[in-house]
mmCIF file of C-alpha atoms and ligand atoms in Angstrom:
data_model
loop_
_atom_site.group_PDB
_atom_site.id
_atom_site.type_symbol
_atom_site.label_atom_id
_atom_site.label_comp_id
_atom_site.label_asym_id
_atom_site.label_seq_id
_atom_site.Cartn_x
_atom_site.Cartn_y
_atom_site.Cartn_z
ATOM 1 C CA MET D 1 102.658 99.402 97.972
ATOM 2 C CA GLY D 2 98.898 99.366 98.057
ATOM 3 C CA TRP D 3 95.812 98.220 99.930
ATOM 4 C CA SER D 4 94.467 94.714 100.477
ATOM 5 C CA SER D 5 91.024 93.629 101.640
ATOM 6 C CA TRP D 6 91.787 90.782 104.038
ATOM 7 C CA ASN D 7 92.715 92.329 107.403
ATOM 8 C CA ALA D 8 89.678 94.601 107.610
ATOM 9 C CA PHE D 9 87.018 92.662 105.710
ATOM 10 C CA LEU D 10 88.011 88.973 105.643
ATOM 11 C CA VAL D 11 85.770 87.156 103.117
ATOM 12 C CA ASP D 12 82.977 89.767 103.516
ATOM 13 C CA ILE D 13 84.010 91.834 100.518
ATOM 14 C CA SER D 14 81.943 93.186 97.637
ATOM 15 C CA GLU D 15 82.207 95.203 94.460
ATOM 16 C CA ASP D 16 81.070 98.309 96.379
ATOM 17 C CA ILE D 17 83.551 97.812 99.198
ATOM 18 C CA ILE D 18 86.558 97.345 96.912
ATOM 19 C CA LYS D 19 85.655 100.262 94.637
ATOM 20 C CA HIS D 20 84.960 102.555 97.589
ATOM 21 C CA GLN D 21 88.195 101.631 99.361
ATOM 22 C CA ALA D 22 90.093 102.296 96.127
ATOM 23 C CA ASP D 23 88.416 105.722 95.830
ATOM 24 C CA LEU D 24 89.380 106.522 99.419
ATOM 25 C CA MET D 25 92.995 105.562 98.758
ATOM 26 C CA VAL D 26 93.020 108.290 96.133
ATOM 27 C CA GLU D 27 91.019 110.846 98.171
ATOM 28 C CA LYS D 28 93.194 110.422 101.252
ATOM 29 C CA GLY D 29 96.382 110.986 99.270
ATOM 30 C CA LEU D 30 97.718 107.457 99.532
ATOM 31 C CA LYS D 31 97.877 106.889 95.791
ATOM 32 C CA ASP D 32 99.984 110.031 95.521
ATOM 33 C CA ALA D 33 102.171 108.747 98.350
ATOM 34 C CA GLY D 34 102.972 105.676 96.219
ATOM 35 C CA TYR D 35 100.340 103.089 97.193
ATOM 36 C CA HIS D 36 99.361 101.805 93.757
ATOM 37 C CA TYR D 37 97.861 98.335 94.178
ATOM 38 C CA ILE D 38 94.297 97.532 95.231
ATOM 39 C CA ASN D 39 94.239 93.822 96.017
ATOM 40 C CA VAL D 40 91.155 91.663 96.344
ATOM 41 C CA ASP D 41 91.976 88.833 98.768
ATOM 42 C CA ASP D 42 89.929 85.693 99.512
ATOM 43 C CA GLY D 43 86.117 85.854 99.231
ATOM 44 C CA PHE D 44 85.226 86.732 95.630
ATOM 45 C CA PHE D 45 84.655 83.149 94.485
ATOM 46 C CA GLY D 46 81.353 81.713 93.326
ATOM 47 C CA LYS D 47 81.251 78.245 91.805
ATOM 48 C CA ARG D 48 82.841 76.662 88.767
ATOM 49 C CA ASP D 49 80.473 75.567 85.994
ATOM 50 C CA ASP D 50 80.592 72.154 84.316
ATOM 51 C CA ASN D 51 83.434 73.342 82.103
ATOM 52 C CA GLY D 52 85.448 74.424 85.106
ATOM 53 C CA ILE D 53 84.920 78.132 84.426
ATOM 54 C CA MET D 54 85.153 80.130 87.654
ATOM 55 C CA PHE D 55 82.228 82.406 88.545
ATOM 56 C CA THR D 56 82.201 85.177 91.124
ATOM 57 C CA ASN D 57 80.103 85.218 94.260
ATOM 58 C CA GLU D 58 76.666 86.371 93.069
ATOM 59 C CA LYS D 59 75.862 88.436 96.141
ATOM 60 C CA ARG D 60 79.252 90.055 96.634
ATOM 61 C CA PHE D 61 80.276 90.566 93.009
ATOM 62 C CA PRO D 62 77.064 90.348 90.931
ATOM 63 C CA ASN D 63 78.776 91.940 87.907
ATOM 64 C CA GLY D 64 81.880 89.772 88.010
ATOM 65 C CA MET D 65 85.397 91.040 88.610
ATOM 66 C CA LYS D 66 86.065 92.951 85.405
ATOM 67 C CA PRO D 67 84.210 96.108 86.537
ATOM 68 C CA VAL D 68 86.276 96.004 89.732
ATOM 69 C CA ALA D 69 89.591 95.806 87.874
ATOM 70 C CA ASP D 70 88.375 98.427 85.376
ATOM 71 C CA HIS D 71 87.459 100.826 88.184
ATOM 72 C CA ILE D 72 90.853 100.388 89.845
ATOM 73 C CA HIS D 73 92.590 100.964 86.504
ATOM 74 C CA SER D 74 90.467 104.059 85.847
ATOM 75 C CA LEU D 75 91.953 105.532 89.026
ATOM 76 C CA GLY D 76 95.437 104.935 87.641
ATOM 77 C CA MET D 77 96.079 102.051 90.013
ATOM 78 C CA LYS D 78 96.845 98.339 89.623
ATOM 79 C CA ALA D 79 94.500 95.504 90.522
ATOM 80 C CA GLY D 80 95.329 92.368 92.507
ATOM 81 C CA ILE D 81 93.479 89.095 92.895
ATOM 82 C CA TYR D 82 93.820 85.867 94.890
ATOM 83 C CA THR D 83 93.865 82.101 94.491
ATOM 84 C CA ASP D 84 95.101 78.932 96.180
ATOM 85 C CA ALA D 85 97.642 76.528 94.709
ATOM 86 C CA GLY D 86 95.413 73.576 95.684
ATOM 87 C CA ASN D 87 91.666 72.889 95.307
ATOM 88 C CA ASN D 88 90.191 74.777 98.237
ATOM 89 C CA THR D 89 90.810 78.290 99.529
ATOM 90 C CA CYS D 90 91.884 79.143 103.069
ATOM 91 C CA GLY D 91 88.534 80.915 103.551
ATOM 92 C CA SER D 92 86.703 77.676 102.816
ATOM 93 C CA ILE D 93 88.693 75.965 105.550
ATOM 94 C CA TRP D 94 88.965 78.679 108.217
ATOM 95 C CA ASP D 95 86.119 81.113 107.489
ATOM 96 C CA ASN D 96 83.376 78.752 106.402
ATOM 97 C CA ASP D 97 83.240 80.334 102.936
ATOM 98 C CA LEU D 98 81.983 77.236 101.163
ATOM 99 C CA ALA D 99 82.181 78.874 97.732
ATOM 100 C CA GLY D 100 85.941 78.535 98.109
ATOM 101 C CA VAL D 101 85.671 74.727 97.839
ATOM 102 C CA GLY D 102 87.049 73.822 94.410
ATOM 103 C CA ALA D 103 87.929 77.470 93.720
ATOM 104 C CA GLY D 104 91.697 76.952 93.902
ATOM 105 C CA ILE D 105 93.740 76.975 90.713
ATOM 106 C CA TYR D 106 94.833 73.297 90.863
ATOM 107 C CA GLY D 107 93.736 71.568 87.666
ATOM 108 C CA HIS D 108 92.530 74.865 86.171
ATOM 109 C CA GLU D 109 95.727 76.812 85.657
ATOM 110 C CA PRO D 110 95.526 77.894 81.983
ATOM 111 C CA GLN D 111 91.776 78.524 82.324
ATOM 112 C CA ASP D 112 92.017 80.659 85.484
ATOM 113 C CA ALA D 113 95.102 82.514 84.213
ATOM 114 C CA GLN D 114 93.209 83.471 81.053
ATOM 115 C CA LEU D 115 90.193 84.605 83.102
ATOM 116 C CA TYR D 116 92.053 86.583 85.776
ATOM 117 C CA PHE D 117 94.724 88.242 83.645
ATOM 118 C CA GLY D 118 93.350 88.042 80.110
ATOM 119 C CA ASP D 119 89.576 88.569 80.450
ATOM 120 C CA TRP D 120 89.462 90.500 83.745
ATOM 121 C CA GLY D 121 92.843 92.251 83.416
ATOM 122 C CA PHE D 122 94.321 91.846 86.901
ATOM 123 C CA ASP D 123 97.997 92.762 87.401
ATOM 124 C CA PHE D 124 98.904 90.871 90.570
ATOM 125 C CA ILE D 125 98.004 87.594 92.260
ATOM 126 C CA LYS D 126 98.536 86.256 95.755
ATOM 127 C CA ILE D 127 98.690 82.466 95.675
ATOM 128 C CA ASP D 128 97.777 80.914 98.989
ATOM 129 C CA TYR D 129 98.515 77.359 100.064
ATOM 130 C CA CYS D 130 95.825 76.002 102.427
ATOM 131 C CA GLY D 131 94.423 73.764 99.671
ATOM 132 C CA GLY D 132 97.909 72.852 98.472
ATOM 133 C CA ASP D 133 98.868 71.862 102.006
ATOM 134 C CA VAL D 134 95.863 69.564 102.379
ATOM 135 C CA LEU D 135 96.741 67.786 99.114
ATOM 136 C CA GLY D 136 100.427 67.554 100.075
ATOM 137 C CA LEU D 137 101.488 69.074 96.736
ATOM 138 C CA ASP D 138 105.101 69.805 95.806
ATOM 139 C CA GLU D 139 105.415 73.552 96.322
ATOM 140 C CA GLU D 140 108.211 74.348 93.922
ATOM 141 C CA GLU D 141 106.613 72.293 91.160
ATOM 142 C CA ARG D 142 103.128 73.775 91.738
ATOM 143 C CA TYR D 143 104.125 77.429 91.966
ATOM 144 C CA THR D 144 106.434 77.093 88.962
ATOM 145 C CA SER D 145 103.671 75.531 86.903
ATOM 146 C CA ILE D 146 101.224 78.305 87.865
ATOM 147 C CA ARG D 147 103.824 80.939 86.948
ATOM 148 C CA ASN D 148 104.225 79.311 83.529
ATOM 149 C CA SER D 149 100.472 79.420 82.914
ATOM 150 C CA ILE D 150 100.351 83.086 83.936
ATOM 151 C CA ASP D 151 103.304 83.917 81.663
ATOM 152 C CA LYS D 152 101.400 82.552 78.669
ATOM 153 C CA VAL D 153 98.789 85.291 79.270
ATOM 154 C CA ASN D 154 100.845 88.166 80.715
ATOM 155 C CA LYS D 155 104.505 88.002 81.757
ATOM 156 C CA ASN D 156 104.221 91.246 83.747
ATOM 157 C CA VAL D 157 101.860 89.845 86.364
ATOM 158 C CA SER D 158 103.394 90.137 89.797
ATOM 159 C CA VAL D 159 103.096 86.979 91.918
ATOM 160 C CA ASN D 160 103.081 86.640 95.702
ATOM 161 C CA ILE D 161 103.664 83.210 97.243
ATOM 162 C CA CYS D 162 101.751 82.719 100.497
ATOM 163 C CA ARG D 163 102.843 79.574 102.326
ATOM 164 C CA TRP D 164 103.780 81.212 105.650
ATOM 165 C CA ALA D 165 107.560 80.691 105.720
ATOM 166 C CA PHE D 166 110.459 81.476 103.387
ATOM 167 C CA PRO D 167 109.755 79.054 100.502
ATOM 168 C CA GLY D 168 113.332 78.433 99.342
ATOM 169 C CA THR D 169 115.639 80.059 96.814
ATOM 170 C CA TRP D 170 113.510 78.750 93.905
ATOM 171 C CA ALA D 171 110.878 81.361 94.785
ATOM 172 C CA LYS D 172 112.796 84.165 93.066
ATOM 173 C CA ASP D 173 112.221 82.510 89.683
ATOM 174 C CA VAL D 174 108.494 82.512 90.240
ATOM 175 C CA ALA D 175 107.464 85.419 92.438
ATOM 176 C CA THR D 176 108.129 89.056 93.291
ATOM 177 C CA SER D 177 107.474 88.476 96.980
ATOM 178 C CA TRP D 178 106.746 85.678 99.410
ATOM 179 C CA ARG D 179 105.273 85.601 102.880
ATOM 180 C CA ILE D 180 107.770 84.617 105.560
ATOM 181 C CA SER D 181 105.373 84.158 108.486
ATOM 182 C CA GLY D 182 101.930 83.022 109.541
ATOM 183 C CA ASP D 183 99.051 85.493 109.490
ATOM 184 C CA ILE D 184 99.537 88.839 111.189
ATOM 185 C CA ASN D 185 97.008 90.345 113.596
ATOM 186 C CA ALA D 186 96.634 93.749 115.248
ATOM 187 C CA HIS D 187 98.442 92.869 118.480
ATOM 188 C CA TRP D 188 101.950 93.687 119.609
ATOM 189 C CA GLY D 189 102.960 90.021 119.965
ATOM 190 C CA SER D 190 102.167 89.428 116.318
ATOM 191 C CA LEU D 191 104.425 92.270 115.095
ATOM 192 C CA LYS D 192 107.253 90.992 117.236
ATOM 193 C CA TYR D 193 106.789 87.488 115.852
ATOM 194 C CA VAL D 194 106.834 88.635 112.208
ATOM 195 C CA VAL D 195 109.968 90.760 112.675
ATOM 196 C CA ARG D 196 111.691 87.838 114.415
ATOM 197 C CA LYS D 197 110.853 85.526 111.499
ATOM 198 C CA ASN D 198 112.431 88.004 109.081
ATOM 199 C CA LEU D 199 115.532 89.030 111.056
ATOM 200 C CA TYR D 200 117.948 86.722 109.284
ATOM 201 C CA LEU D 201 116.391 86.506 105.812
ATOM 202 C CA SER D 202 118.020 89.614 104.324
ATOM 203 C CA ALA D 203 120.185 87.504 101.992
ATOM 204 C CA TYR D 204 117.060 86.474 100.069
ATOM 205 C CA ALA D 205 115.820 90.008 99.347
ATOM 206 C CA GLY D 206 117.190 91.955 96.392
ATOM 207 C CA ASN D 207 117.101 92.154 92.602
ATOM 208 C CA GLY D 208 113.400 92.956 92.683
ATOM 209 C CA HIS D 209 112.390 90.216 95.132
ATOM 210 C CA TYR D 210 111.129 90.779 98.657
ATOM 211 C CA ASN D 211 110.371 88.992 101.903
ATOM 212 C CA ASP D 212 106.709 89.773 102.573
ATOM 213 C CA MET D 213 105.989 90.508 106.235
ATOM 214 C CA ASP D 214 102.213 90.448 105.561
ATOM 215 C CA MET D 215 99.575 93.152 105.187
ATOM 216 C CA LEU D 216 99.783 96.146 107.506
ATOM 217 C CA GLU D 217 97.739 96.297 110.710
ATOM 218 C CA ILE D 218 98.263 100.053 110.988
ATOM 219 C CA GLY D 219 95.008 101.892 111.720
ATOM 220 C CA ARG D 220 93.526 98.898 113.515
ATOM 221 C CA GLY D 221 94.078 99.619 117.174
ATOM 222 C CA LEU D 222 97.802 99.222 117.839
ATOM 223 C CA LYS D 223 99.427 101.829 120.105
ATOM 224 C CA PRO D 224 101.244 104.735 118.349
ATOM 225 C CA ASN D 225 104.734 103.437 119.261
ATOM 226 C CA GLU D 226 103.739 99.968 118.046
ATOM 227 C CA GLU D 227 102.506 101.413 114.752
ATOM 228 C CA GLU D 228 105.881 103.151 114.408
ATOM 229 C CA VAL D 229 107.665 99.841 114.940
ATOM 230 C CA HIS D 230 105.324 98.213 112.435
ATOM 231 C CA PHE D 231 105.848 100.775 109.679
ATOM 232 C CA GLY D 232 109.502 101.478 110.464
ATOM 233 C CA MET D 233 110.537 97.822 110.456
ATOM 234 C CA TRP D 234 108.445 96.955 107.361
ATOM 235 C CA CYS D 235 110.170 99.876 105.606
ATOM 236 C CA ILE D 236 113.752 99.124 106.585
ATOM 237 C CA MET D 237 113.213 95.411 105.863
ATOM 238 C CA SER D 238 111.857 96.268 102.389
ATOM 239 C CA SER D 239 108.604 94.422 102.890
ATOM 240 C CA PRO D 240 105.681 95.061 100.571
ATOM 241 C CA LEU D 241 103.472 97.743 102.175
ATOM 242 C CA LEU D 242 99.850 96.699 101.782
ATOM 243 C CA ILE D 243 97.539 98.776 103.939
ATOM 244 C CA GLY D 244 94.990 96.529 105.644
ATOM 245 C CA CYS D 245 92.613 98.869 107.470
ATOM 246 C CA ASP D 246 89.193 100.208 106.546
ATOM 247 C CA MET D 247 89.984 103.504 104.825
ATOM 248 C CA ASN D 248 86.678 104.961 106.066
ATOM 249 C CA THR D 249 87.851 104.947 109.649
ATOM 250 C CA ILE D 250 91.634 105.315 109.453
ATOM 251 C CA PRO D 251 92.849 107.455 112.383
ATOM 252 C CA ASP D 252 94.848 110.629 111.572
ATOM 253 C CA PHE D 253 97.986 109.375 113.320
ATOM 254 C CA SER D 254 98.013 106.206 111.205
ATOM 255 C CA LEU D 255 97.330 108.065 107.965
ATOM 256 C CA LYS D 256 100.176 110.466 108.619
ATOM 257 C CA LEU D 257 102.546 107.612 109.470
ATOM 258 C CA LEU D 258 101.629 105.733 106.271
ATOM 259 C CA LYS D 259 102.438 108.898 104.334
ATOM 260 C CA ASN D 260 105.818 109.522 106.001
ATOM 261 C CA LYS D 261 107.858 110.330 102.889
ATOM 262 C CA GLU D 262 111.208 109.491 104.419
ATOM 263 C CA LEU D 263 110.128 106.038 105.583
ATOM 264 C CA ILE D 264 108.514 105.372 102.211
ATOM 265 C CA ALA D 265 111.755 106.400 100.487
ATOM 266 C CA LEU D 266 113.590 103.984 102.777
ATOM 267 C CA ASN D 267 111.217 101.190 101.765
ATOM 268 C CA GLN D 268 111.320 102.049 98.069
ATOM 269 C CA ASP D 269 115.071 102.697 97.912
ATOM 270 C CA VAL D 270 116.620 101.942 94.514
ATOM 271 C CA LEU D 271 118.865 99.175 95.815
ATOM 272 C CA GLY D 272 115.850 97.244 97.143
ATOM 273 C CA LEU D 273 117.898 95.581 99.869
ATOM 274 C CA GLN D 274 116.723 94.399 103.269
ATOM 275 C CA ALA D 275 118.368 95.601 106.494
ATOM 276 C CA HIS D 276 120.592 93.054 108.183
ATOM 277 C CA VAL D 277 121.384 92.577 111.868
ATOM 278 C CA VAL D 278 124.739 94.048 112.989
ATOM 279 C CA GLN D 279 124.313 94.086 116.744
ATOM 280 C CA HIS D 280 122.189 92.097 119.149
ATOM 281 C CA GLU D 281 121.834 92.622 122.888
ATOM 282 C CA ASN D 282 119.336 90.660 124.920
ATOM 283 C CA GLU D 283 116.091 91.145 123.048
ATOM 284 C CA SER D 284 117.199 94.273 121.178
ATOM 285 C CA TYR D 285 118.661 94.532 117.698
ATOM 286 C CA VAL D 286 120.510 97.028 115.532
ATOM 287 C CA LEU D 287 119.841 96.636 111.818
ATOM 288 C CA VAL D 288 121.503 98.390 108.899
ATOM 289 C CA LYS D 289 120.328 98.878 105.362
ATOM 290 C CA ASP D 290 122.420 100.091 102.448
ATOM 291 C CA ILE D 291 120.543 102.840 100.642
ATOM 292 C CA GLU D 292 121.236 104.853 97.481
ATOM 293 C CA ARG D 293 124.635 103.231 96.939
ATOM 294 C CA LYS D 294 126.142 99.989 98.241
ATOM 295 C CA ARG D 295 128.500 100.691 101.154
ATOM 296 C CA GLY D 296 127.851 104.419 100.627
ATOM 297 C CA LEU D 297 128.144 107.205 103.172
ATOM 298 C CA THR D 298 124.419 107.341 103.855
ATOM 299 C CA ARG D 299 123.015 104.365 105.683
ATOM 300 C CA ALA D 300 119.727 103.545 107.339
ATOM 301 C CA VAL D 301 119.843 102.134 110.845
ATOM 302 C CA ALA D 302 117.145 100.728 113.114
ATOM 303 C CA LEU D 303 117.499 100.577 116.883
ATOM 304 C CA TYR D 304 114.749 98.081 117.575
ATOM 305 C CA ASN D 305 113.626 97.381 121.119
ATOM 306 C CA PRO D 306 110.866 94.764 121.240
ATOM 307 C CA SER D 307 111.467 94.103 124.949
ATOM 308 C CA ASP D 308 109.342 95.313 127.852
ATOM 309 C CA GLN D 309 112.192 97.461 129.323
ATOM 310 C CA PRO D 310 113.855 100.612 127.944
ATOM 311 C CA CYS D 311 117.075 99.782 126.102
ATOM 312 C CA ASP D 312 120.221 101.966 126.191
ATOM 313 C CA PHE D 313 121.761 101.411 122.790
ATOM 314 C CA ILE D 314 125.445 102.162 122.288
ATOM 315 C CA VAL D 315 126.303 101.550 118.650
ATOM 316 C CA PRO D 316 129.867 102.264 117.508
ATOM 317 C CA PHE D 317 129.883 103.901 114.066
ATOM 318 C CA GLU D 318 132.485 101.303 113.110
ATOM 319 C CA THR D 319 129.770 98.659 113.396
ATOM 320 C CA LEU D 320 127.747 100.672 110.900
ATOM 321 C CA GLU D 321 130.780 101.037 108.603
ATOM 322 C CA LEU D 322 130.729 104.797 109.175
ATOM 323 C CA GLY D 323 133.239 107.144 110.810
ATOM 324 C CA GLY D 324 134.103 110.740 111.662
ATOM 325 C CA ASN D 325 131.301 113.192 112.351
ATOM 326 C CA VAL D 326 128.050 111.558 111.398
ATOM 327 C CA LYS D 327 124.838 113.497 110.861
ATOM 328 C CA VAL D 328 121.955 111.542 112.335
ATOM 329 C CA ARG D 329 118.301 111.939 111.452
ATOM 330 C CA ASP D 330 115.265 110.260 112.996
ATOM 331 C CA LEU D 331 113.131 109.221 110.035
ATOM 332 C CA ILE D 332 110.091 108.404 112.138
ATOM 333 C CA LYS D 333 109.938 111.815 113.809
ATOM 334 C CA GLN D 334 111.490 113.444 110.700
ATOM 335 C CA LYS D 335 113.904 115.372 112.914
ATOM 336 C CA ASP D 336 117.657 115.914 112.806
ATOM 337 C CA LEU D 337 119.421 114.612 115.890
ATOM 338 C CA GLY D 338 122.616 116.569 115.186
ATOM 339 C CA LYS D 339 126.142 115.331 114.586
ATOM 340 C CA MET D 340 127.539 112.398 116.529
ATOM 341 C CA LYS D 341 131.094 111.092 116.905
ATOM 342 C CA GLU D 342 132.312 107.555 117.563
ATOM 343 C CA GLU D 343 128.918 106.092 118.421
ATOM 344 C CA ILE D 344 125.175 106.497 118.650
ATOM 345 C CA ARG D 345 123.920 106.550 122.228
ATOM 346 C CA GLN D 346 120.205 106.422 122.415
ATOM 347 C CA THR D 347 117.639 105.137 124.864
ATOM 348 C CA VAL D 348 114.770 103.447 123.103
ATOM 349 C CA GLN D 349 111.534 102.849 124.999
ATOM 350 C CA PRO D 350 109.910 99.378 125.186
ATOM 351 C CA HIS D 351 108.115 98.222 122.013
ATOM 352 C CA SER D 352 109.721 101.038 120.042
ATOM 353 C CA VAL D 353 112.137 101.719 117.227
HETATM 354 C C1 GLA M 1 95.598 82.768 104.528
HETATM 355 C C2 GLA M 1 96.571 83.909 104.214
HETATM 356 C C3 GLA M 1 95.921 85.226 104.585
HETATM 357 C C4 GLA M 1 94.608 85.402 103.844
HETATM 358 C C5 GLA M 1 93.698 84.231 104.126
HETATM 359 C C6 GLA M 1 92.477 84.237 103.231
HETATM 360 O O1 GLA M 1 95.410 82.624 105.896
HETATM 361 O O2 GLA M 1 97.781 83.727 104.884
HETATM 362 O O3 GLA M 1 96.789 86.295 104.318
HETATM 363 O O4 GLA M 1 94.843 85.525 102.467
HETATM 364 O O5 GLA M 1 94.351 82.988 103.898
HETATM 365 O O6 GLA M 1 91.624 83.160 103.528
#
């Protein structure tokens, strides 16, 4: 859980922006709600010198990255940084950020690992793959090698693999999380696409490893029901929760949703499992997540309707491995729905959960 710079700022980040956003995460109560990482995404790179030493962008980070990590740590939070497994960053390819040419970690692994985690003190790294893709590198071999270089400096660094689809079962030996989809954007179609990509990947989440559904677009113009789908599904699917909006302008509705204690507890549940599909009708899905105890008497359920029509869900409790009188609570509205017998009958509006 945390905040990441990409969705709101793209490569136009700076020392001031990152520090200020981190301060706002504390002031607005998000640190207390559990959001502990402040992640710098693409855009901090300057050039390498003749010895291959990476420098920061002089305009955006004139004092280097250590003061940024130090500030984040002084707030009691953890600091994240970014690289590419190849030579060139995604920003250098897609956002014309020419400083990202040659900024990737390929050929500089021990050196960059020492700089990012030893000298600067970062705790997390997202490792992108645009440069790796261009070079046609072997993903498993590359990411494993980078992990080994990081381990030589700090074994506790958390790694995120970003190559836009489930990487393969090898990823659990290297990373805490991995992106399972292409880049998200603040439109309904994008949410629907990401959820669809993750629907049948629950077997790969667990034991401290997570399918990453990408940074949150909450607070960036989606409709309220769409934001509920976004947060609700990211929570029940145990995705990392990295807020992606500008904290200066976050709307009240979005802030309150991001602080919903019951949904956060669902996301952060001790078992760390991902909900799996148990029922599927037309475009609608019922997903179940074991929480607190495997096959226990408390279970989390999502009635997810991504279609453009209302959906009348009828879900037999048997399907949910429950029985008798079942107390039902709506975690999004934080309201008890009373006791139900035999089945849940519920109409869910279009684009809702
Ligand atoms: C890729 C990633 C994004 C972001 C950008 C940065 O597109 O998937 O999440 O990090 O690169 O350039």
